[in-house]
Amino acid sequence: MATAEELQTLVLTTLERESCIPNSKDLKTVNGDALDQLSLLGVLNSLKSKEMVDYEAIDVEIWTLTEEGQQVAKQGSHEARVFEAIPAGEEGMPISELQSILGDAAKVGQGKAFKNKWISKKGGNLVRATDSIVDQTQKDLVEIEKNSTHNDAKLLNELKKRKLVDKQKRTSYKVTKGPEFSLEVKKEATDITYEMLQSGEWKTANFKKYNFEAAGVPPPSGHLHPLMKVRQEFREIFFEMGFEEMPTNCFAESSFWNFDALFQPQQHPARDAHDTFFLKDPATTDRFPRDLMEKVKATHENGGETGSTGYNCTWTEEDAGKLLLRTHTTAVSSFMLYNLAEKAKKEGVFRPAKYFSIDRVFRNESVDATHLAEFHQIEGVIADRNLTLGDLIGFMDIFFKKMGMEKIRFKPTYNPYTEPSMEIFSYHEGLKKWVEIGNSGLFRPEMLGPLGLPPDVRVIGYGLGLERPTMIKYGISNIRDLLGHKVNIAMIKEYPVCRLDKKMGKELVGISSNDDEE
Ligand code: PHE
């Protein structure tokens, strides 16, 4: 193949000699090869932009033989081969023998040979019905092979129906000289330089024209991680519903807020180092409210003022002081509810509150395609007087409908800090089954009592995961392609923004908050 430079020289020298190239299909390289018209077009466009040449496209329909057509042009049509295979004379040949000689061609050719009255049947054998034949199909195909712009439309269409020929469009070019024609391609300047101004060269320099059609270079910019894009969408839903965002920027938490304030017993298996990452340095804190601590201790040990029997075991400050990476964002919710109660006490009025958070939590789990040791939780908490389970269910319905999930169901479950507790299920249209999408409940009196909220204040809460909807949205099947050191940064840059549209909601029902039991 000729290089672009060779093509350019060929075009320019031909134009210089003959002043016009009537049809570029007739141009030949030095070796006598035909030109690749697509490469030529590139060269013509470049010369045209410098006004050195002008060109027009010449579109023609050309006919080429299909593989079968080429075979017929060489060996004759199937019907002619059937005729040739049958010996002259009365005897003829049995069909089976014809088939063993010609194979598939025997089947295809026989019908047409009968129709042409070239052969007939005699006593079970095939015999010739004429002395000689003219194989017009073969002749036509040989002709078309020689002259691809053959124009007997009826014949061509008939051959096309028989899949012997095919129509193609071929483009070549008529090339003429442009106003700036020259044998030499002048270098075009793209910028005025200091040197050009100094030497005066700018007066005569040939400047390259601006291409206003060019797509341009995308400006460099920062990129949000897909999880953050999906998080933003959930945020919008919460803001729309009047929620306030909780400060979740501190990942390290005391066991007190993560477990004790949530009435999670100190002997609970989740508080084991196998499930929770405990900090080594510093390993403990005593920075939690003393008065609340005393009430929490009493509630755990004997129910305190809540009327509950508690867990009937010793509660130690030492365990509550252990620092850890929070295992759920409910650690922050418990702290926020404490603040809410304190504020109500100070101001003498309780104001209902709606809080949400979407942030990272950590669990000491073995990592696989769907689990990491850290993930994001979406959490919502509503505190108001006399809320009921019906409010929770009604609220869930609205929240999930905003994500396009219409069919929601609840199943009783157990959380140390809520009673009743419900797992949230949504019907997955694709999987045709109910899948778990989250966890929820009404906070227990043992959890709310020590905080000192007015006695008729109820708090409902729920949580779900952020990773699953993100993976579904961006078609990621391995969580390690979304988060961690194996993530492809280029891909993150290219991901589009996210919209939680109704259609996506249908897919979202694969979200699972986390498939752990508390
Ligand atoms: N903390 C729970 C979880 O990790 C979710 C939840 C939040 C449940 C609030 C009830 C109330 O799954």
PDB file of N, CA and C in Angstrom, residues 191-230:
ATOM      1  N   ASP A 191       0.857  29.046  14.603  1.00  0.00           N
ATOM      2  CA  ASP A 191       0.888  30.127  15.587  1.00  0.00           C
ATOM      3  C   ASP A 191       1.857  31.216  15.134  1.00  0.00           C
ATOM      4  N   ILE A 192       1.579  32.436  15.508  1.00  0.00           N
ATOM      5  CA  ILE A 192       2.570  33.495  15.287  1.00  0.00           C
ATOM      6  C   ILE A 192       3.579  33.405  16.419  1.00  0.00           C
ATOM      7  N   THR A 193       4.855  33.261  16.063  1.00  0.00           N
ATOM      8  CA  THR A 193       5.867  33.140  17.116  1.00  0.00           C
ATOM      9  C   THR A 193       6.657  34.446  17.234  1.00  0.00           C
ATOM     10  N   TYR A 194       7.378  34.508  18.310  1.00  0.00           N
ATOM     11  CA  TYR A 194       8.274  35.649  18.565  1.00  0.00           C
ATOM     12  C   TYR A 194       9.249  35.818  17.399  1.00  0.00           C
ATOM     13  N   GLU A 195       9.810  34.647  16.936  1.00  0.00           N
ATOM     14  CA  GLU A 195      10.786  34.679  15.849  1.00  0.00           C
ATOM     15  C   GLU A 195      10.164  35.235  14.572  1.00  0.00           C
ATOM     16  N   MET A 196       8.916  34.828  14.290  1.00  0.00           N
ATOM     17  CA  MET A 196       8.253  35.291  13.066  1.00  0.00           C
ATOM     18  C   MET A 196       8.070  36.806  13.089  1.00  0.00           C
ATOM     19  N   LEU A 197       7.754  37.317  14.284  1.00  0.00           N
ATOM     20  CA  LEU A 197       7.549  38.764  14.409  1.00  0.00           C
ATOM     21  C   LEU A 197       8.878  39.492  14.215  1.00  0.00           C
ATOM     22  N   GLN A 198       9.922  38.933  14.781  1.00  0.00           N
ATOM     23  CA  GLN A 198      11.259  39.521  14.681  1.00  0.00           C
ATOM     24  C   GLN A 198      11.735  39.598  13.243  1.00  0.00           C
ATOM     25  N   SER A 199      11.570  38.466  12.524  1.00  0.00           N
ATOM     26  CA  SER A 199      12.139  38.389  11.180  1.00  0.00           C
ATOM     27  C   SER A 199      11.196  38.959  10.118  1.00  0.00           C
ATOM     28  N   GLY A 200       9.975  39.208  10.503  1.00  0.00           N
ATOM     29  CA  GLY A 200       9.010  39.699   9.508  1.00  0.00           C
ATOM     30  C   GLY A 200       8.411  38.574   8.680  1.00  0.00           C
ATOM     31  N   GLU A 201       8.763  37.352   9.032  1.00  0.00           N
ATOM     32  CA  GLU A 201       8.297  36.176   8.286  1.00  0.00           C
ATOM     33  C   GLU A 201       6.772  36.061   8.327  1.00  0.00           C
ATOM     34  N   TRP A 202       6.172  36.600   9.376  1.00  0.00           N
ATOM     35  CA  TRP A 202       4.715  36.483   9.536  1.00  0.00           C
ATOM     36  C   TRP A 202       3.956  37.107   8.367  1.00  0.00           C
ATOM     37  N   LYS A 203       4.608  38.063   7.662  1.00  0.00           N
ATOM     38  CA  LYS A 203       3.915  38.745   6.572  1.00  0.00           C
ATOM     39  C   LYS A 203       3.627  37.792   5.428  1.00  0.00           C
ATOM     40  N   THR A 204       4.532  36.865   5.194  1.00  0.00           N
ATOM     41  CA  THR A 204       4.354  35.973   4.040  1.00  0.00           C
ATOM     42  C   THR A 204       3.978  34.558   4.458  1.00  0.00           C
ATOM     43  N   ALA A 205       4.039  34.280   5.747  1.00  0.00           N
ATOM     44  CA  ALA A 205       3.805  32.893   6.206  1.00  0.00           C
ATOM     45  C   ALA A 205       2.417  32.397   5.809  1.00  0.00           C
ATOM     46  N   ASN A 206       2.358  31.097   5.642  1.00  0.00           N
ATOM     47  CA  ASN A 206       1.109  30.439   5.253  1.00  0.00           C
ATOM     48  C   ASN A 206       0.466  29.903   6.524  1.00  0.00           C
ATOM     49  N   PHE A 207      -0.641  30.486   6.962  1.00  0.00           N
ATOM     50  CA  PHE A 207      -1.230  30.044   8.228  1.00  0.00           C
ATOM     51  C   PHE A 207      -2.273  28.967   8.017  1.00  0.00           C
ATOM     52  N   LYS A 208      -2.210  28.000   8.874  1.00  0.00           N
ATOM     53  CA  LYS A 208      -3.197  26.918   8.819  1.00  0.00           C
ATOM     54  C   LYS A 208      -4.549  27.475   9.254  1.00  0.00           C
ATOM     55  N   LYS A 209      -5.580  27.065   8.514  1.00  0.00           N
ATOM     56  CA  LYS A 209      -6.924  27.564   8.846  1.00  0.00           C
ATOM     57  C   LYS A 209      -7.422  26.923  10.146  1.00  0.00           C
ATOM     58  N   TYR A 210      -8.191  27.649  10.881  1.00  0.00           N
ATOM     59  CA  TYR A 210      -8.818  27.080  12.070  1.00  0.00           C
ATOM     60  C   TYR A 210      -9.877  26.080  11.646  1.00  0.00           C
ATOM     61  N   ASN A 211      -9.915  24.974  12.336  1.00  0.00           N
ATOM     62  CA  ASN A 211     -10.986  24.005  12.079  1.00  0.00           C
ATOM     63  C   ASN A 211     -12.008  24.129  13.203  1.00  0.00           C
ATOM     64  N   PHE A 212     -13.067  24.855  12.904  1.00  0.00           N
ATOM     65  CA  PHE A 212     -14.061  25.083  13.953  1.00  0.00           C
ATOM     66  C   PHE A 212     -14.938  23.859  14.199  1.00  0.00           C
ATOM     67  N   GLU A 213     -14.794  22.856  13.331  1.00  0.00           N
ATOM     68  CA  GLU A 213     -15.604  21.642  13.503  1.00  0.00           C
ATOM     69  C   GLU A 213     -14.922  20.652  14.452  1.00  0.00           C
ATOM     70  N   ALA A 214     -13.628  20.862  14.700  1.00  0.00           N
ATOM     71  CA  ALA A 214     -12.876  19.883  15.504  1.00  0.00           C
ATOM     72  C   ALA A 214     -13.480  19.740  16.895  1.00  0.00           C
ATOM     73  N   ALA A 215     -13.443  18.525  17.413  1.00  0.00           N
ATOM     74  CA  ALA A 215     -14.072  18.244  18.702  1.00  0.00           C
ATOM     75  C   ALA A 215     -13.332  18.932  19.850  1.00  0.00           C
ATOM     76  N   GLY A 216     -12.045  19.152  19.690  1.00  0.00           N
ATOM     77  CA  GLY A 216     -11.291  19.809  20.746  1.00  0.00           C
ATOM     78  C   GLY A 216     -10.819  18.834  21.806  1.00  0.00           C
ATOM     79  N   VAL A 217      -9.901  19.278  22.626  1.00  0.00           N
ATOM     80  CA  VAL A 217      -9.340  18.424  23.676  1.00  0.00           C
ATOM     81  C   VAL A 217     -10.186  18.606  24.931  1.00  0.00           C
ATOM     82  N   PRO A 218     -10.653  17.516  25.531  1.00  0.00           N
ATOM     83  CA  PRO A 218     -11.454  17.688  26.755  1.00  0.00           C
ATOM     84  C   PRO A 218     -10.598  18.332  27.846  1.00  0.00           C
ATOM     85  N   PRO A 219     -11.114  19.357  28.509  1.00  0.00           N
ATOM     86  CA  PRO A 219     -10.314  20.011  29.542  1.00  0.00           C
ATOM     87  C   PRO A 219     -10.094  19.072  30.721  1.00  0.00           C
ATOM     88  N   PRO A 220      -8.889  19.086  31.299  1.00  0.00           N
ATOM     89  CA  PRO A 220      -8.648  18.193  32.438  1.00  0.00           C
ATOM     90  C   PRO A 220      -9.485  18.656  33.636  1.00  0.00           C
ATOM     91  N   SER A 221     -10.015  17.695  34.380  1.00  0.00           N
ATOM     92  CA  SER A 221     -10.820  18.065  35.538  1.00  0.00           C
ATOM     93  C   SER A 221     -10.848  16.914  36.520  1.00  0.00           C
ATOM     94  N   GLY A 222     -11.340  17.183  37.688  1.00  0.00           N
ATOM     95  CA  GLY A 222     -11.468  16.123  38.675  1.00  0.00           C
ATOM     96  C   GLY A 222     -12.657  15.245  38.328  1.00  0.00           C
ATOM     97  N   HIS A 223     -12.720  14.072  38.914  1.00  0.00           N
ATOM     98  CA  HIS A 223     -13.813  13.160  38.623  1.00  0.00           C
ATOM     99  C   HIS A 223     -14.353  12.563  39.901  1.00  0.00           C
ATOM    100  N   LEU A 224     -15.659  12.466  39.969  1.00  0.00           N
ATOM    101  CA  LEU A 224     -16.254  11.848  41.147  1.00  0.00           C
ATOM    102  C   LEU A 224     -16.272  10.344  40.979  1.00  0.00           C
ATOM    103  N   HIS A 225     -16.005   9.644  42.074  1.00  0.00           N
ATOM    104  CA  HIS A 225     -16.097   8.190  42.055  1.00  0.00           C
ATOM    105  C   HIS A 225     -17.573   7.819  41.879  1.00  0.00           C
ATOM    106  N   PRO A 226     -17.854   6.723  41.112  1.00  0.00           N
ATOM    107  CA  PRO A 226     -19.246   6.321  40.887  1.00  0.00           C
ATOM    108  C   PRO A 226     -20.068   6.247  42.183  1.00  0.00           C
ATOM    109  N   LEU A 227     -19.438   5.755  43.253  1.00  0.00           N
ATOM    110  CA  LEU A 227     -20.180   5.659  44.521  1.00  0.00           C
ATOM    111  C   LEU A 227     -20.651   7.038  44.982  1.00  0.00           C
ATOM    112  N   MET A 228     -19.815   8.035  44.718  1.00  0.00           N
ATOM    113  CA  MET A 228     -20.163   9.389  45.149  1.00  0.00           C
ATOM    114  C   MET A 228     -21.264   9.968  44.254  1.00  0.00           C
ATOM    115  N   LYS A 229     -21.282   9.524  43.005  1.00  0.00           N
ATOM    116  CA  LYS A 229     -22.344   9.995  42.100  1.00  0.00           C
ATOM    117  C   LYS A 229     -23.693   9.416  42.530  1.00  0.00           C
ATOM    118  N   VAL A 230     -23.693   8.129  42.866  1.00  0.00           N
ATOM    119  CA  VAL A 230     -24.941   7.498  43.287  1.00  0.00           C
ATOM    120  C   VAL A 230     -25.353   8.056  44.651  1.00  0.00           C
TER     121      VAL A 230
END
